[in-house]
Amino acid sequence: MAWERPVPLIGDVTTAAGRAGDPAGWAFPEARREALYAVLGARRDVRRFRPDPVDPDLLERVLGAAHLAPSVGHSQPWRFIVVREAGTRERAALMADRQRLRQAAMMDADAARRLLDLQLEGIREAPLGVVVCCDRRAAPQGVLGRATFVDTDLWSCACAIENLWLAARAEGLGVGWVTLFEPDELAALLALPDGVVTLGWLCLGWPDERPPEPGLQRAGWSRRLPLDQVVIEERWPTADEPAPPPSRLHEPPSSPSRLHAPDQPAVVGARDGTDVLLTPPGSLGALDRAMDKAIALGHTSLDEGTLVLVAADHPVAAHGVSAYPSSVTREVLLAAAAGEAMGVTAARTAGLGVEVVDAGVSGPPVAGVDHVICRDARGDLVTANAMSDRDTSRLLDAGRTVGARAGRRGLVALGEIGVGNTTVAAALTAGLLDAEPADVVGLGAGADTAMLDRKRMVVQDALQRVRDVDRQDPLAMLAAIGGPEFAVLAGVVLGASSAGAPVVLDGLATSVAALIATRLEPAAAAALIAGQRSRELGHGLVLVELGCEPLLDLRIRAGEGVGACFAAALLRQGMAVRAATARTADRPPPSSPHTRG
């Protein structure tokens, strides 16, 4: 007699006989299988996004797909932080900008140039950021499967990312996985507790590109290896028959603040305007990026602009850190007021107006110059603070007013006059970036080796004196080892950026002032354009921290905003070229968007 097999009400209802008779019976229908493989083949790391919002129900579906991922011991260690706030996205984008420049600096010159030509992320453009975190606070021994492979929780989170990516692709959304971060910095930005780590940042939104193949492959950076080069039978090959190594990044293929950065529609709109030009996207390199910044701020042309030139004496000059006497500061200020200083001449030839500010130069007031003078005693950095807290705040506020006024007229270029201020700039750079004096102190204008040694010693002594000052407090550092023109220029950056003006930096002094401004208001970074990289040793470090790639690298050491004026002229010329370049018409794509790559 054959008894009827009990069928469970839950779980697997199949039988061994049934599975043996049809081993492939668990397969999906052919149409569904083809759809899955089409999604796998069409998944892309998207870098360009539209600003259009993502429907909440769609976001929930995609996150739900991520939550269906396999996990070690069914631990589900993933946590999804959805970021919408513009200030957080801008801070994250600045972190990625810094790492992009740092990675380029580690490559050979050709590879670095090719890397800088690539758009590696869309943090500012994408309407959503999703940061996948791994909660690692459970002891590995307490999770089935982690006691021996302790990183399986991270692998589980990577599976969740892949699920999210594929679901997004099926829905027509784009995902870009960004890992251009110092992990601790990103964790601090999101206030993660100890034991919770991130796996980078996922840009999520409607794609503004539909690449038929992977972006880095399309850019000639790498290629997909043939399958037979990554599949190994039974065991690793012997030494005389090695498996191919993985492709490396630097190798070519063998074949809430008061300030707000531009929103996604503005950032994407700037790029849209260039997409119709009869030239390859990004054909003007770093100049294209700078112009996109200006356009995102609302400037379709840069017909008007102002050089803000700020002058001040520095008591630190008494330590023999400059090849010129302090009286030269006043001479240059007088020449600037007369319209004959090099910075003013450069501004005039670039079509810029000039606003000169005396922030503390010895002697009687100079006619035609704004005066914002320190009222309290000033120190030499080595034995006393550069300025009082009261003067620091007053000068910063005065700079805001000047910057807002200049910003309403258009582009703002920064310049400075001050014998000894490269020593001040080096001290601030070392203090703010926790760098060694030897890595930031340069020759300045006309210094010799003995003077360079004195500058390093002064910076070292100044840093030792302020060792108990909170280096995360930019105003405290500015008062302790800064100077009047640095305070005013930091204010100018804040005022100009609040007016929506692009701010063009000159050398180290103006750049470290901008760094102080971004520490006070991170969104100010969206307005910054690095006009040049000077000869000063610390300048490159500051530009990387600002996430800015310089337009010019001509070894300029004139100060006075000369390099910024040259760069401003280049920007204006670039905008004029764009305006006059032929436009193209839309045409249907030549092939299906599902082409596999």
JSON list of C-alpha atoms in Angstrom, two decimals, residues 413-589:
[
{"chain": "A", "resi": 413, "resn": "ALA", "atom": "CA", "xyz": [39.45, 87.83, -7.16]},
{"chain": "A", "resi": 414, "resn": "LEU", "atom": "CA", "xyz": [41.57, 87.90, -4.01]},
{"chain": "A", "resi": 415, "resn": "GLY", "atom": "CA", "xyz": [44.95, 89.53, -3.48]},
{"chain": "A", "resi": 416, "resn": "GLU", "atom": "CA", "xyz": [47.12, 90.56, -0.54]},
{"chain": "A", "resi": 417, "resn": "ILE", "atom": "CA", "xyz": [50.02, 92.84, 0.30]},
{"chain": "A", "resi": 418, "resn": "GLY", "atom": "CA", "xyz": [52.16, 92.21, 3.36]},
{"chain": "A", "resi": 419, "resn": "VAL", "atom": "CA", "xyz": [55.87, 91.70, 3.96]},
{"chain": "A", "resi": 420, "resn": "GLY", "atom": "CA", "xyz": [56.27, 88.57, 6.06]},
{"chain": "A", "resi": 421, "resn": "ASN", "atom": "CA", "xyz": [52.84, 87.15, 5.34]},
{"chain": "A", "resi": 422, "resn": "THR", "atom": "CA", "xyz": [54.13, 83.97, 3.70]},
{"chain": "A", "resi": 423, "resn": "THR", "atom": "CA", "xyz": [55.48, 83.03, 7.13]},
{"chain": "A", "resi": 424, "resn": "VAL", "atom": "CA", "xyz": [52.07, 83.73, 8.64]},
{"chain": "A", "resi": 425, "resn": "ALA", "atom": "CA", "xyz": [50.41, 81.69, 5.88]},
{"chain": "A", "resi": 426, "resn": "ALA", "atom": "CA", "xyz": [52.81, 78.79, 6.49]},
{"chain": "A", "resi": 427, "resn": "ALA", "atom": "CA", "xyz": [52.09, 78.86, 10.23]},
{"chain": "A", "resi": 428, "resn": "LEU", "atom": "CA", "xyz": [48.34, 78.83, 9.63]},
{"chain": "A", "resi": 429, "resn": "THR", "atom": "CA", "xyz": [48.68, 76.02, 7.10]},
{"chain": "A", "resi": 430, "resn": "ALA", "atom": "CA", "xyz": [50.70, 73.90, 9.50]},
{"chain": "A", "resi": 431, "resn": "GLY", "atom": "CA", "xyz": [48.31, 74.62, 12.34]},
{"chain": "A", "resi": 432, "resn": "LEU", "atom": "CA", "xyz": [45.08, 74.00, 10.45]},
{"chain": "A", "resi": 433, "resn": "LEU", "atom": "CA", "xyz": [46.32, 70.92, 8.57]},
{"chain": "A", "resi": 434, "resn": "ASP", "atom": "CA", "xyz": [48.51, 69.51, 11.35]},
{"chain": "A", "resi": 435, "resn": "ALA", "atom": "CA", "xyz": [51.50, 69.57, 9.00]},
{"chain": "A", "resi": 436, "resn": "GLU", "atom": "CA", "xyz": [55.20, 69.82, 9.74]},
{"chain": "A", "resi": 437, "resn": "PRO", "atom": "CA", "xyz": [56.89, 73.22, 9.20]},
{"chain": "A", "resi": 438, "resn": "ALA", "atom": "CA", "xyz": [59.32, 71.63, 6.74]},
{"chain": "A", "resi": 439, "resn": "ASP", "atom": "CA", "xyz": [56.35, 70.64, 4.57]},
{"chain": "A", "resi": 440, "resn": "VAL", "atom": "CA", "xyz": [54.77, 74.10, 4.38]},
{"chain": "A", "resi": 441, "resn": "VAL", "atom": "CA", "xyz": [57.53, 76.75, 4.62]},
{"chain": "A", "resi": 442, "resn": "GLY", "atom": "CA", "xyz": [58.75, 78.08, 1.28]},
{"chain": "A", "resi": 443, "resn": "LEU", "atom": "CA", "xyz": [61.26, 80.68, 0.17]},
{"chain": "A", "resi": 444, "resn": "GLY", "atom": "CA", "xyz": [58.78, 83.51, -0.29]},
{"chain": "A", "resi": 445, "resn": "ALA", "atom": "CA", "xyz": [59.92, 86.45, -2.42]},
{"chain": "A", "resi": 446, "resn": "GLY", "atom": "CA", "xyz": [63.70, 86.56, -2.64]},
{"chain": "A", "resi": 447, "resn": "ALA", "atom": "CA", "xyz": [64.64, 84.59, 0.51]},
{"chain": "A", "resi": 448, "resn": "ASP", "atom": "CA", "xyz": [67.87, 82.62, 0.85]},
{"chain": "A", "resi": 449, "resn": "THR", "atom": "CA", "xyz": [68.64, 79.38, 2.70]},
{"chain": "A", "resi": 450, "resn": "ALA", "atom": "CA", "xyz": [69.45, 81.07, 6.02]},
{"chain": "A", "resi": 451, "resn": "MET", "atom": "CA", "xyz": [66.20, 83.00, 5.87]},
{"chain": "A", "resi": 452, "resn": "LEU", "atom": "CA", "xyz": [64.31, 79.81, 5.04]},
{"chain": "A", "resi": 453, "resn": "ASP", "atom": "CA", "xyz": [65.75, 78.22, 8.19]},
{"chain": "A", "resi": 454, "resn": "ARG", "atom": "CA", "xyz": [64.60, 81.22, 10.26]},
{"chain": "A", "resi": 455, "resn": "LYS", "atom": "CA", "xyz": [61.12, 80.97, 8.79]},
{"chain": "A", "resi": 456, "resn": "ARG", "atom": "CA", "xyz": [60.91, 77.31, 9.72]},
{"chain": "A", "resi": 457, "resn": "MET", "atom": "CA", "xyz": [62.09, 78.05, 13.23]},
{"chain": "A", "resi": 458, "resn": "VAL", "atom": "CA", "xyz": [59.55, 80.86, 13.64]},
{"chain": "A", "resi": 459, "resn": "VAL", "atom": "CA", "xyz": [56.73, 78.59, 12.45]},
{"chain": "A", "resi": 460, "resn": "GLN", "atom": "CA", "xyz": [57.93, 75.81, 14.75]},
{"chain": "A", "resi": 461, "resn": "ASP", "atom": "CA", "xyz": [58.09, 78.17, 17.74]},
{"chain": "A", "resi": 462, "resn": "ALA", "atom": "CA", "xyz": [54.68, 79.63, 16.95]},
{"chain": "A", "resi": 463, "resn": "LEU", "atom": "CA", "xyz": [53.10, 76.18, 16.76]},
{"chain": "A", "resi": 464, "resn": "GLN", "atom": "CA", "xyz": [54.74, 75.19, 20.03]},
{"chain": "A", "resi": 465, "resn": "ARG", "atom": "CA", "xyz": [53.36, 78.30, 21.72]},
{"chain": "A", "resi": 466, "resn": "VAL", "atom": "CA", "xyz": [49.80, 77.58, 20.58]},
{"chain": "A", "resi": 467, "resn": "ARG", "atom": "CA", "xyz": [49.93, 73.82, 21.17]},
{"chain": "A", "resi": 468, "resn": "ASP", "atom": "CA", "xyz": [46.96, 74.07, 23.55]},
{"chain": "A", "resi": 469, "resn": "VAL", "atom": "CA", "xyz": [44.79, 76.07, 21.13]},
{"chain": "A", "resi": 470, "resn": "ASP", "atom": "CA", "xyz": [41.97, 74.04, 19.59]},
{"chain": "A", "resi": 471, "resn": "ARG", "atom": "CA", "xyz": [43.10, 73.50, 16.00]},
{"chain": "A", "resi": 472, "resn": "GLN", "atom": "CA", "xyz": [39.53, 72.72, 14.99]},
{"chain": "A", "resi": 473, "resn": "ASP", "atom": "CA", "xyz": [38.56, 76.30, 15.93]},
{"chain": "A", "resi": 474, "resn": "PRO", "atom": "CA", "xyz": [39.48, 78.42, 12.89]},
{"chain": "A", "resi": 475, "resn": "LEU", "atom": "CA", "xyz": [38.89, 81.76, 14.65]},
{"chain": "A", "resi": 476, "resn": "ALA", "atom": "CA", "xyz": [41.12, 80.77, 17.55]},
{"chain": "A", "resi": 477, "resn": "MET", "atom": "CA", "xyz": [43.88, 79.75, 15.14]},
{"chain": "A", "resi": 478, "resn": "LEU", "atom": "CA", "xyz": [43.40, 82.93, 13.12]},
{"chain": "A", "resi": 479, "resn": "ALA", "atom": "CA", "xyz": [43.78, 85.10, 16.22]},
{"chain": "A", "resi": 480, "resn": "ALA", "atom": "CA", "xyz": [46.76, 83.12, 17.51]},
{"chain": "A", "resi": 481, "resn": "ILE", "atom": "CA", "xyz": [48.95, 82.78, 14.40]},
{"chain": "A", "resi": 482, "resn": "GLY", "atom": "CA", "xyz": [47.15, 84.68, 11.64]},
{"chain": "A", "resi": 483, "resn": "GLY", "atom": "CA", "xyz": [47.08, 88.30, 10.58]},
{"chain": "A", "resi": 484, "resn": "PRO", "atom": "CA", "xyz": [44.72, 91.14, 9.70]},
{"chain": "A", "resi": 485, "resn": "GLU", "atom": "CA", "xyz": [44.56, 90.57, 5.95]},
{"chain": "A", "resi": 486, "resn": "PHE", "atom": "CA", "xyz": [43.85, 86.87, 6.50]},
{"chain": "A", "resi": 487, "resn": "ALA", "atom": "CA", "xyz": [40.84, 87.75, 8.68]},
{"chain": "A", "resi": 488, "resn": "VAL", "atom": "CA", "xyz": [39.55, 90.28, 6.16]},
{"chain": "A", "resi": 489, "resn": "LEU", "atom": "CA", "xyz": [40.07, 87.93, 3.21]},
{"chain": "A", "resi": 490, "resn": "ALA", "atom": "CA", "xyz": [38.30, 85.06, 5.01]},
{"chain": "A", "resi": 491, "resn": "GLY", "atom": "CA", "xyz": [35.39, 87.45, 5.50]},
{"chain": "A", "resi": 492, "resn": "VAL", "atom": "CA", "xyz": [35.52, 88.46, 1.83]},
{"chain": "A", "resi": 493, "resn": "VAL", "atom": "CA", "xyz": [35.16, 84.80, 0.84]},
{"chain": "A", "resi": 494, "resn": "LEU", "atom": "CA", "xyz": [32.13, 84.42, 3.11]},
{"chain": "A", "resi": 495, "resn": "GLY", "atom": "CA", "xyz": [30.52, 87.64, 1.92]},
{"chain": "A", "resi": 496, "resn": "ALA", "atom": "CA", "xyz": [31.16, 87.03, -1.77]},
{"chain": "A", "resi": 497, "resn": "SER", "atom": "CA", "xyz": [29.96, 83.43, -1.65]},
{"chain": "A", "resi": 498, "resn": "SER", "atom": "CA", "xyz": [26.79, 84.51, 0.18]},
{"chain": "A", "resi": 499, "resn": "ALA", "atom": "CA", "xyz": [26.17, 86.86, -2.77]},
{"chain": "A", "resi": 500, "resn": "GLY", "atom": "CA", "xyz": [26.56, 83.94, -5.19]},
{"chain": "A", "resi": 501, "resn": "ALA", "atom": "CA", "xyz": [29.86, 85.17, -6.64]},
{"chain": "A", "resi": 502, "resn": "PRO", "atom": "CA", "xyz": [32.68, 82.91, -7.82]},
{"chain": "A", "resi": 503, "resn": "VAL", "atom": "CA", "xyz": [35.81, 83.61, -5.77]},
{"chain": "A", "resi": 504, "resn": "VAL", "atom": "CA", "xyz": [39.16, 83.27, -7.55]},
{"chain": "A", "resi": 505, "resn": "LEU", "atom": "CA", "xyz": [42.11, 82.56, -5.26]},
{"chain": "A", "resi": 506, "resn": "ASP", "atom": "CA", "xyz": [45.69, 83.66, -5.79]},
{"chain": "A", "resi": 507, "resn": "GLY", "atom": "CA", "xyz": [48.59, 82.25, -3.77]},
{"chain": "A", "resi": 508, "resn": "LEU", "atom": "CA", "xyz": [49.04, 80.57, -0.40]},
{"chain": "A", "resi": 509, "resn": "ALA", "atom": "CA", "xyz": [47.89, 83.54, 1.70]},
{"chain": "A", "resi": 510, "resn": "THR", "atom": "CA", "xyz": [44.53, 83.93, -0.08]},
{"chain": "A", "resi": 511, "resn": "SER", "atom": "CA", "xyz": [44.03, 80.17, -0.17]},
{"chain": "A", "resi": 512, "resn": "VAL", "atom": "CA", "xyz": [44.61, 79.67, 3.55]},
{"chain": "A", "resi": 513, "resn": "ALA", "atom": "CA", "xyz": [42.19, 82.55, 4.18]},
{"chain": "A", "resi": 514, "resn": "ALA", "atom": "CA", "xyz": [39.66, 80.63, 2.06]},
{"chain": "A", "resi": 515, "resn": "LEU", "atom": "CA", "xyz": [40.41, 77.50, 4.09]},
{"chain": "A", "resi": 516, "resn": "ILE", "atom": "CA", "xyz": [39.49, 79.40, 7.26]},
{"chain": "A", "resi": 517, "resn": "ALA", "atom": "CA", "xyz": [36.28, 80.54, 5.58]},
{"chain": "A", "resi": 518, "resn": "THR", "atom": "CA", "xyz": [35.31, 76.98, 4.65]},
{"chain": "A", "resi": 519, "resn": "ARG", "atom": "CA", "xyz": [36.01, 75.82, 8.20]},
{"chain": "A", "resi": 520, "resn": "LEU", "atom": "CA", "xyz": [33.52, 78.46, 9.34]},
{"chain": "A", "resi": 521, "resn": "GLU", "atom": "CA", "xyz": [31.01, 77.86, 6.52]},
{"chain": "A", "resi": 522, "resn": "PRO", "atom": "CA", "xyz": [31.68, 74.64, 4.54]},
{"chain": "A", "resi": 523, "resn": "ALA", "atom": "CA", "xyz": [29.28, 75.67, 1.75]},
{"chain": "A", "resi": 524, "resn": "ALA", "atom": "CA", "xyz": [31.67, 78.51, 0.81]},
{"chain": "A", "resi": 525, "resn": "ALA", "atom": "CA", "xyz": [33.83, 75.87, -0.92]},
{"chain": "A", "resi": 526, "resn": "ALA", "atom": "CA", "xyz": [31.29, 75.71, -3.77]},
{"chain": "A", "resi": 527, "resn": "ALA", "atom": "CA", "xyz": [32.28, 79.26, -4.81]},
{"chain": "A", "resi": 528, "resn": "LEU", "atom": "CA", "xyz": [36.06, 78.74, -4.79]},
{"chain": "A", "resi": 529, "resn": "ILE", "atom": "CA", "xyz": [38.18, 78.60, -7.94]},
{"chain": "A", "resi": 530, "resn": "ALA", "atom": "CA", "xyz": [41.93, 78.10, -7.58]},
{"chain": "A", "resi": 531, "resn": "GLY", "atom": "CA", "xyz": [43.48, 80.65, -9.90]},
{"chain": "A", "resi": 532, "resn": "GLN", "atom": "CA", "xyz": [47.00, 79.31, -9.66]},
{"chain": "A", "resi": 533, "resn": "ARG", "atom": "CA", "xyz": [49.43, 77.13, -7.75]},
{"chain": "A", "resi": 534, "resn": "SER", "atom": "CA", "xyz": [52.25, 79.31, -6.44]},
{"chain": "A", "resi": 535, "resn": "ARG", "atom": "CA", "xyz": [55.80, 78.29, -5.54]},
{"chain": "A", "resi": 536, "resn": "GLU", "atom": "CA", "xyz": [55.01, 78.31, -1.83]},
{"chain": "A", "resi": 537, "resn": "LEU", "atom": "CA", "xyz": [55.53, 74.81, -0.47]},
{"chain": "A", "resi": 538, "resn": "GLY", "atom": "CA", "xyz": [52.28, 74.60, 1.49]},
{"chain": "A", "resi": 539, "resn": "HIS", "atom": "CA", "xyz": [50.06, 75.89, -1.29]},
{"chain": "A", "resi": 540, "resn": "GLY", "atom": "CA", "xyz": [49.44, 72.49, -2.85]},
{"chain": "A", "resi": 541, "resn": "LEU", "atom": "CA", "xyz": [48.40, 71.04, 0.53]},
{"chain": "A", "resi": 542, "resn": "VAL", "atom": "CA", "xyz": [45.86, 73.82, 1.05]},
{"chain": "A", "resi": 543, "resn": "LEU", "atom": "CA", "xyz": [44.42, 73.47, -2.46]},
{"chain": "A", "resi": 544, "resn": "VAL", "atom": "CA", "xyz": [43.96, 69.73, -1.94]},
{"chain": "A", "resi": 545, "resn": "GLU", "atom": "CA", "xyz": [42.20, 70.42, 1.36]},
{"chain": "A", "resi": 546, "resn": "LEU", "atom": "CA", "xyz": [39.93, 72.85, -0.47]},
{"chain": "A", "resi": 547, "resn": "GLY", "atom": "CA", "xyz": [39.32, 70.29, -3.23]},
{"chain": "A", "resi": 548, "resn": "CYS", "atom": "CA", "xyz": [40.44, 72.82, -5.86]},
{"chain": "A", "resi": 549, "resn": "GLU", "atom": "CA", "xyz": [42.48, 72.12, -8.98]},
{"chain": "A", "resi": 550, "resn": "PRO", "atom": "CA", "xyz": [44.46, 75.22, -10.06]},
{"chain": "A", "resi": 551, "resn": "LEU", "atom": "CA", "xyz": [43.91, 76.76, -13.47]},
{"chain": "A", "resi": 552, "resn": "LEU", "atom": "CA", "xyz": [47.50, 78.00, -13.79]},
{"chain": "A", "resi": 553, "resn": "ASP", "atom": "CA", "xyz": [50.88, 76.69, -12.64]},
{"chain": "A", "resi": 554, "resn": "LEU", "atom": "CA", "xyz": [53.34, 79.37, -13.76]},
{"chain": "A", "resi": 555, "resn": "ARG", "atom": "CA", "xyz": [55.54, 79.68, -10.62]},
{"chain": "A", "resi": 556, "resn": "ILE", "atom": "CA", "xyz": [54.05, 83.14, -10.00]},
{"chain": "A", "resi": 557, "resn": "ARG", "atom": "CA", "xyz": [55.29, 84.74, -6.78]},
{"chain": "A", "resi": 558, "resn": "ALA", "atom": "CA", "xyz": [54.16, 88.33, -7.27]},
{"chain": "A", "resi": 559, "resn": "GLY", "atom": "CA", "xyz": [51.35, 88.31, -4.70]},
{"chain": "A", "resi": 560, "resn": "GLU", "atom": "CA", "xyz": [48.85, 91.17, -4.96]},
{"chain": "A", "resi": 561, "resn": "GLY", "atom": "CA", "xyz": [46.31, 88.89, -6.71]},
{"chain": "A", "resi": 562, "resn": "VAL", "atom": "CA", "xyz": [48.27, 88.85, -9.96]},
{"chain": "A", "resi": 563, "resn": "GLY", "atom": "CA", "xyz": [47.73, 85.12, -10.53]},
{"chain": "A", "resi": 564, "resn": "ALA", "atom": "CA", "xyz": [44.06, 85.44, -9.62]},
{"chain": "A", "resi": 565, "resn": "CYS", "atom": "CA", "xyz": [43.64, 88.20, -12.21]},
{"chain": "A", "resi": 566, "resn": "PHE", "atom": "CA", "xyz": [45.31, 86.13, -14.92]},
{"chain": "A", "resi": 567, "resn": "ALA", "atom": "CA", "xyz": [42.98, 83.24, -14.03]},
{"chain": "A", "resi": 568, "resn": "ALA", "atom": "CA", "xyz": [39.95, 85.55, -14.01]},
{"chain": "A", "resi": 569, "resn": "ALA", "atom": "CA", "xyz": [40.85, 86.69, -17.53]},
{"chain": "A", "resi": 570, "resn": "LEU", "atom": "CA", "xyz": [41.11, 83.03, -18.57]},
{"chain": "A", "resi": 571, "resn": "LEU", "atom": "CA", "xyz": [37.71, 82.31, -17.04]},
{"chain": "A", "resi": 572, "resn": "ARG", "atom": "CA", "xyz": [36.12, 85.21, -18.85]},
{"chain": "A", "resi": 573, "resn": "GLN", "atom": "CA", "xyz": [37.69, 84.12, -22.11]},
{"chain": "A", "resi": 574, "resn": "GLY", "atom": "CA", "xyz": [36.49, 80.56, -21.56]},
{"chain": "A", "resi": 575, "resn": "MET", "atom": "CA", "xyz": [32.93, 81.75, -20.95]},
{"chain": "A", "resi": 576, "resn": "ALA", "atom": "CA", "xyz": [33.07, 83.80, -24.15]},
{"chain": "A", "resi": 577, "resn": "VAL", "atom": "CA", "xyz": [34.32, 80.77, -26.09]},
{"chain": "A", "resi": 578, "resn": "ARG", "atom": "CA", "xyz": [31.48, 78.66, -24.74]},
{"chain": "A", "resi": 579, "resn": "ALA", "atom": "CA", "xyz": [28.92, 81.30, -25.64]},
{"chain": "A", "resi": 580, "resn": "ALA", "atom": "CA", "xyz": [30.15, 81.45, -29.25]},
{"chain": "A", "resi": 581, "resn": "THR", "atom": "CA", "xyz": [30.67, 77.73, -29.83]},
{"chain": "A", "resi": 582, "resn": "ALA", "atom": "CA", "xyz": [28.23, 75.90, -32.10]},
{"chain": "A", "resi": 583, "resn": "ARG", "atom": "CA", "xyz": [25.30, 74.08, -30.50]},
{"chain": "A", "resi": 584, "resn": "THR", "atom": "CA", "xyz": [24.15, 70.61, -31.49]},
{"chain": "A", "resi": 585, "resn": "ALA", "atom": "CA", "xyz": [20.61, 69.25, -31.87]},
{"chain": "A", "resi": 586, "resn": "ASP", "atom": "CA", "xyz": [19.23, 66.23, -30.04]},
{"chain": "A", "resi": 587, "resn": "ARG", "atom": "CA", "xyz": [19.02, 63.01, -31.98]},
{"chain": "A", "resi": 588, "resn": "PRO", "atom": "CA", "xyz": [17.76, 59.53, -31.06]},
{"chain": "A", "resi": 589, "resn": "PRO", "atom": "CA", "xyz": [20.35, 57.17, -29.54]}
]
